[in-house]
Each structure stands twice: as C-alpha cells, then as structure tokens.
C-alpha cells in the first residue's frame, strides 16, 4: 500500500472508528461546557445570546439535545427560549414533543421560538401563535421574526411588511389568516 492510499483508507475509516467507539457522546468537559452555555443564556442578551445559541448548535449539535430538552423546563425564560431556538436548528426528532409543550409556555417569546422551531420540523401547530405575533403592536422585531418564519414555510401565501402601517399590516395578516384557515388541514396531522 502506498502512502496516498493509506491516507485515503485512514480518512474513510477514522470517522467510523470514532463513532463506533462512542466518541459521538459528549465528554465530561463537553457536558460541562454545554451546561455552562445553556446557563449563560439567562444573562446573555442580543448578539451574545445569539452567539451562545449558535455555538451550542455548531459545536455540540446532536450531543447537546438531551441537555437542551431538559433545560426547556428551566425557570428562566431566556434559557427556555434559547433551548427552543437551538433544538429547532439542530433538527433532532426527539425535540418535537418537548417543543410542542413550550407552545403553552407562560412567556410569549418562548412560545414564539417553540413555534418557529417546530416549523423547521414541518410541524405547524404553532402557526396561530406566529399569526398573533404578526399583530404585535410594540415590536417590529417580533413581527419580523414571525414573518420570516412564516415566509420560509409558506412563501406563496404571505406578503407582509413588519414596518408597514398598522392598517396595511392587518390587511396582510387577514389575507394570510384566510389562506391558513383554508389550507391548514393540509399541514396539520
């Protein structure tokens, strides 16, 4: 075997060896880091909060799922919201039922993040919450986030300007609501 074919063999078999040896499970240090980052969601705001969520998704992925699901029950709403965000971006099917439970969370932003995450799984039970968020009077950001989620799932059905005048926004929401009422049976199990 020449050197080049040995490199190819190693590059093909090493990932299989790593998975077979259980290295896809987080190490104790990784568990500590996952817990640390989840707990940091309580104090992070803005871009730092998003960066913490993204680091959990990108660095730990599916190995973080059990920790994120457990933390969906945290007392801090920022932690629950961050966990819902991460679970939606990781896309592990074990997250669907715990996210469904968060649709009834006492915090509106946790509900909306759970609804957005569920749409990534093609689970549309949270669409009524997203429609409600389109009507959010105080926050253009909330309206924009809800619109982005709905537009990704139903691009043919919604046109909405989160910064538009209230009457124009309401007319757009009513059009989408009428579309949703006529088509939701195609999307809900």
Short mmCIF file of C-alpha atoms in Angstrom, two decimals:
data_model
loop_
_atom_site.label_atom_id
_atom_site.label_comp_id
_atom_site.label_asym_id
_atom_site.label_seq_id
_atom_site.Cartn_x
_atom_site.Cartn_y
_atom_site.Cartn_z
CA UNK A 1 0.00 0.00 0.00
CA UNK A 2 1.47 3.35 -0.96
CA UNK A 3 1.30 6.40 1.29
CA UNK A 4 -1.57 8.06 -0.58
CA UNK A 5 -3.86 5.00 -0.44
CA UNK A 6 -3.09 4.66 3.27
CA UNK A 7 -4.24 8.26 3.82
CA UNK A 8 -7.46 7.60 1.95
CA UNK A 9 -8.11 4.45 3.96
CA UNK A 10 -7.46 6.30 7.23
CA UNK A 11 -9.67 9.22 6.24
CA UNK A 12 -12.50 6.81 5.39
CA UNK A 13 -12.23 4.55 8.42
CA UNK A 14 -11.35 7.03 11.16
CA UNK A 15 -14.85 8.58 11.32
CA UNK A 16 -16.36 5.09 11.52
CA UNK A 17 -13.93 4.15 14.27
CA UNK A 18 -14.69 7.31 16.25
CA UNK A 19 -18.45 6.69 16.05
CA UNK A 20 -18.09 3.00 16.88
CA UNK A 21 -16.04 3.84 19.96
CA UNK A 22 -18.76 6.11 21.36
CA UNK A 23 -16.94 9.38 20.76
CA UNK A 24 -20.16 10.92 19.50
CA UNK A 25 -21.22 11.15 23.16
CA UNK A 26 -20.09 14.34 24.90
CA UNK A 27 -17.07 14.07 27.14
CA UNK A 28 -17.40 15.24 30.76
CA UNK A 29 -15.73 18.51 29.71
CA UNK A 30 -18.20 18.88 26.82
CA UNK A 31 -21.09 18.25 29.21
CA UNK A 32 -19.77 20.98 31.48
CA UNK A 33 -19.41 23.37 28.54
CA UNK A 34 -22.92 22.59 27.28
CA UNK A 35 -24.38 23.19 30.74
CA UNK A 36 -22.32 26.37 31.13
CA UNK A 37 -23.51 27.77 27.80
CA UNK A 38 -27.13 26.84 28.47
CA UNK A 39 -26.98 28.56 31.86
CA UNK A 40 -25.32 31.61 30.25
CA UNK A 41 -28.41 32.10 28.13
CA UNK A 42 -30.03 33.57 31.26
CA UNK A 43 -27.64 36.52 31.30
CA UNK A 44 -26.82 36.96 27.60
CA UNK A 45 -28.71 39.49 25.52
CA UNK A 46 -28.77 40.47 21.87
CA UNK A 47 -25.88 39.31 19.72
CA UNK A 48 -24.17 37.48 22.61
CA UNK A 49 -27.33 35.43 23.21
CA UNK A 50 -27.46 34.51 19.51
CA UNK A 51 -23.74 33.65 19.51
CA UNK A 52 -24.20 31.39 22.53
CA UNK A 53 -27.09 29.60 20.81
CA UNK A 54 -25.13 29.20 17.61
CA UNK A 55 -22.10 27.85 19.45
CA UNK A 56 -24.27 25.19 21.08
CA UNK A 57 -25.68 24.22 17.68
CA UNK A 58 -22.41 24.32 15.74
CA UNK A 59 -20.00 22.92 18.32
CA UNK A 60 -22.15 20.30 20.03
CA UNK A 61 -25.11 19.62 17.73
CA UNK A 62 -27.00 16.44 18.48
CA UNK A 63 -24.88 15.64 21.54
CA UNK A 64 -26.43 18.73 23.21
CA UNK A 65 -30.03 17.64 22.53
CA UNK A 66 -30.70 15.84 25.85
CA UNK A 67 -29.33 18.81 27.80
CA UNK A 68 -31.34 21.29 25.75
CA UNK A 69 -34.55 19.27 26.17
CA UNK A 70 -34.01 19.11 29.92
CA UNK A 71 -33.33 22.85 30.08
CA UNK A 72 -36.63 23.59 28.30
CA UNK A 73 -38.02 23.19 31.83
CA UNK A 74 -35.73 25.85 33.34
CA UNK A 75 -37.28 28.60 35.41
CA UNK A 76 -35.57 31.31 33.33
CA UNK A 77 -37.44 32.21 30.13
CA UNK A 78 -34.25 33.23 28.30
CA UNK A 79 -32.86 29.72 28.85
CA UNK A 80 -36.09 28.09 27.65
CA UNK A 81 -36.19 30.35 24.60
CA UNK A 82 -32.54 29.65 23.75
CA UNK A 83 -33.04 25.92 24.09
CA UNK A 84 -36.07 26.07 21.78
CA UNK A 85 -34.00 28.02 19.25
CA UNK A 86 -31.12 25.52 19.41
CA UNK A 87 -33.37 22.48 19.14
CA UNK A 88 -35.04 23.89 16.06
CA UNK A 89 -31.69 24.49 14.40
CA UNK A 90 -30.26 21.09 15.35
CA UNK A 91 -33.34 19.35 13.99
CA UNK A 92 -33.29 16.21 16.12
CA UNK A 93 -36.72 14.50 16.12
CA UNK A 94 -36.62 13.90 19.89
CA UNK A 95 -37.17 17.65 20.29
CA UNK A 96 -40.62 17.79 18.69
CA UNK A 97 -42.78 16.77 21.66
CA UNK A 98 -40.88 18.91 24.20
CA UNK A 99 -41.18 21.88 21.83
CA UNK A 100 -44.91 21.26 21.50
CA UNK A 101 -45.20 21.61 25.27
CA UNK A 102 -43.50 25.02 25.08
CA UNK A 103 -46.31 26.33 22.86
CA UNK A 104 -48.13 26.76 26.18
CA UNK A 105 -45.18 28.41 27.95
CA UNK A 106 -46.07 31.38 30.18
CA UNK A 107 -43.57 33.53 28.25
CA UNK A 108 -44.69 34.75 24.81
CA UNK A 109 -41.16 34.76 23.40
CA UNK A 110 -40.61 31.14 24.42
CA UNK A 111 -43.91 30.23 22.75
CA UNK A 112 -42.88 32.01 19.56
CA UNK A 113 -39.43 30.41 19.49
CA UNK A 114 -41.01 26.98 20.02
CA UNK A 115 -43.48 27.66 17.21
CA UNK A 116 -40.67 28.79 14.88
CA UNK A 117 -38.58 25.74 15.76
CA UNK A 118 -41.48 23.39 15.15
CA UNK A 119 -41.96 24.81 11.65
CA UNK A 120 -38.40 23.68 10.89
CA UNK A 121 -39.65 20.15 11.62
CA UNK A 122 -42.67 20.73 9.35
CA UNK A 123 -44.88 20.72 12.47
CA UNK A 124 -47.30 23.61 12.13
CA UNK A 125 -49.26 23.62 15.39
CA UNK A 126 -47.65 26.94 16.34
CA UNK A 127 -48.76 28.85 13.24
CA UNK A 128 -51.63 30.57 15.11
CA UNK A 129 -49.07 31.95 17.59
CA UNK A 130 -46.95 33.24 14.71
CA UNK A 131 -50.02 34.89 13.19
CA UNK A 132 -50.69 36.52 16.55
CA UNK A 133 -47.08 37.77 16.59
CA UNK A 134 -47.64 39.47 13.23
CA UNK A 135 -50.12 41.66 15.10
CA UNK A 136 -47.66 42.56 17.87
CA UNK A 137 -48.12 46.31 18.22
CA UNK A 138 -45.00 47.22 20.16
CA UNK A 139 -42.22 45.29 18.45
CA UNK A 140 -41.32 45.40 14.80
CA UNK A 141 -38.65 42.79 15.63
CA UNK A 142 -41.30 40.32 16.87
CA UNK A 143 -43.36 40.92 13.73
CA UNK A 144 -40.29 40.50 11.51
CA UNK A 145 -39.25 37.23 13.19
CA UNK A 146 -42.76 35.79 12.87
CA UNK A 147 -42.97 36.88 9.23
CA UNK A 148 -39.58 35.35 8.43
CA UNK A 149 -40.65 32.01 9.88
CA UNK A 150 -43.99 32.02 8.07
CA UNK A 151 -42.41 33.16 4.81
CA UNK A 152 -39.87 30.32 4.94
CA UNK A 153 -42.68 27.78 5.39
CA UNK A 154 -45.36 29.32 3.16
CA UNK A 155 -43.64 31.66 0.66
CA UNK A 156 -46.55 31.55 -1.75
CA UNK A 157 -49.08 32.53 0.88
CA UNK A 158 -47.77 35.55 2.72
CA UNK A 159 -46.66 39.04 1.88
CA UNK A 160 -46.13 41.24 4.91
CA UNK A 161 -44.17 44.36 5.82
CA UNK A 162 -43.28 44.29 9.53
CA UNK A 163 -42.53 48.02 9.40
CA UNK A 164 -45.63 48.92 7.41
CA UNK A 165 -48.55 50.98 8.57
CA UNK A 166 -50.91 49.20 11.00
CA UNK A 167 -53.82 49.07 8.52
CA UNK A 168 -51.63 47.52 5.80
CA UNK A 169 -50.16 45.00 8.25
CA UNK A 170 -53.62 44.00 9.45
CA UNK A 171 -54.87 43.51 5.89
CA UNK A 172 -51.88 41.25 5.14
CA UNK A 173 -52.46 39.26 8.33
CA UNK A 174 -56.13 38.79 7.45
CA UNK A 175 -55.19 37.53 3.97
CA UNK A 176 -52.74 35.04 5.44
CA UNK A 177 -55.24 34.00 8.11
CA UNK A 178 -57.84 33.30 5.44
CA UNK A 179 -55.26 31.28 3.48
CA UNK A 180 -54.25 29.38 6.62
CA UNK A 181 -57.86 28.60 7.54
CA UNK A 182 -58.44 27.21 4.05
CA UNK A 183 -55.19 25.19 3.93
CA UNK A 184 -54.28 24.21 7.48
CA UNK A 185 -55.81 20.76 7.07
CA UNK A 186 -53.06 20.09 4.51
CA UNK A 187 -50.38 20.90 7.08
CA UNK A 188 -51.73 19.62 10.39
CA UNK A 189 -51.79 15.92 11.24
#
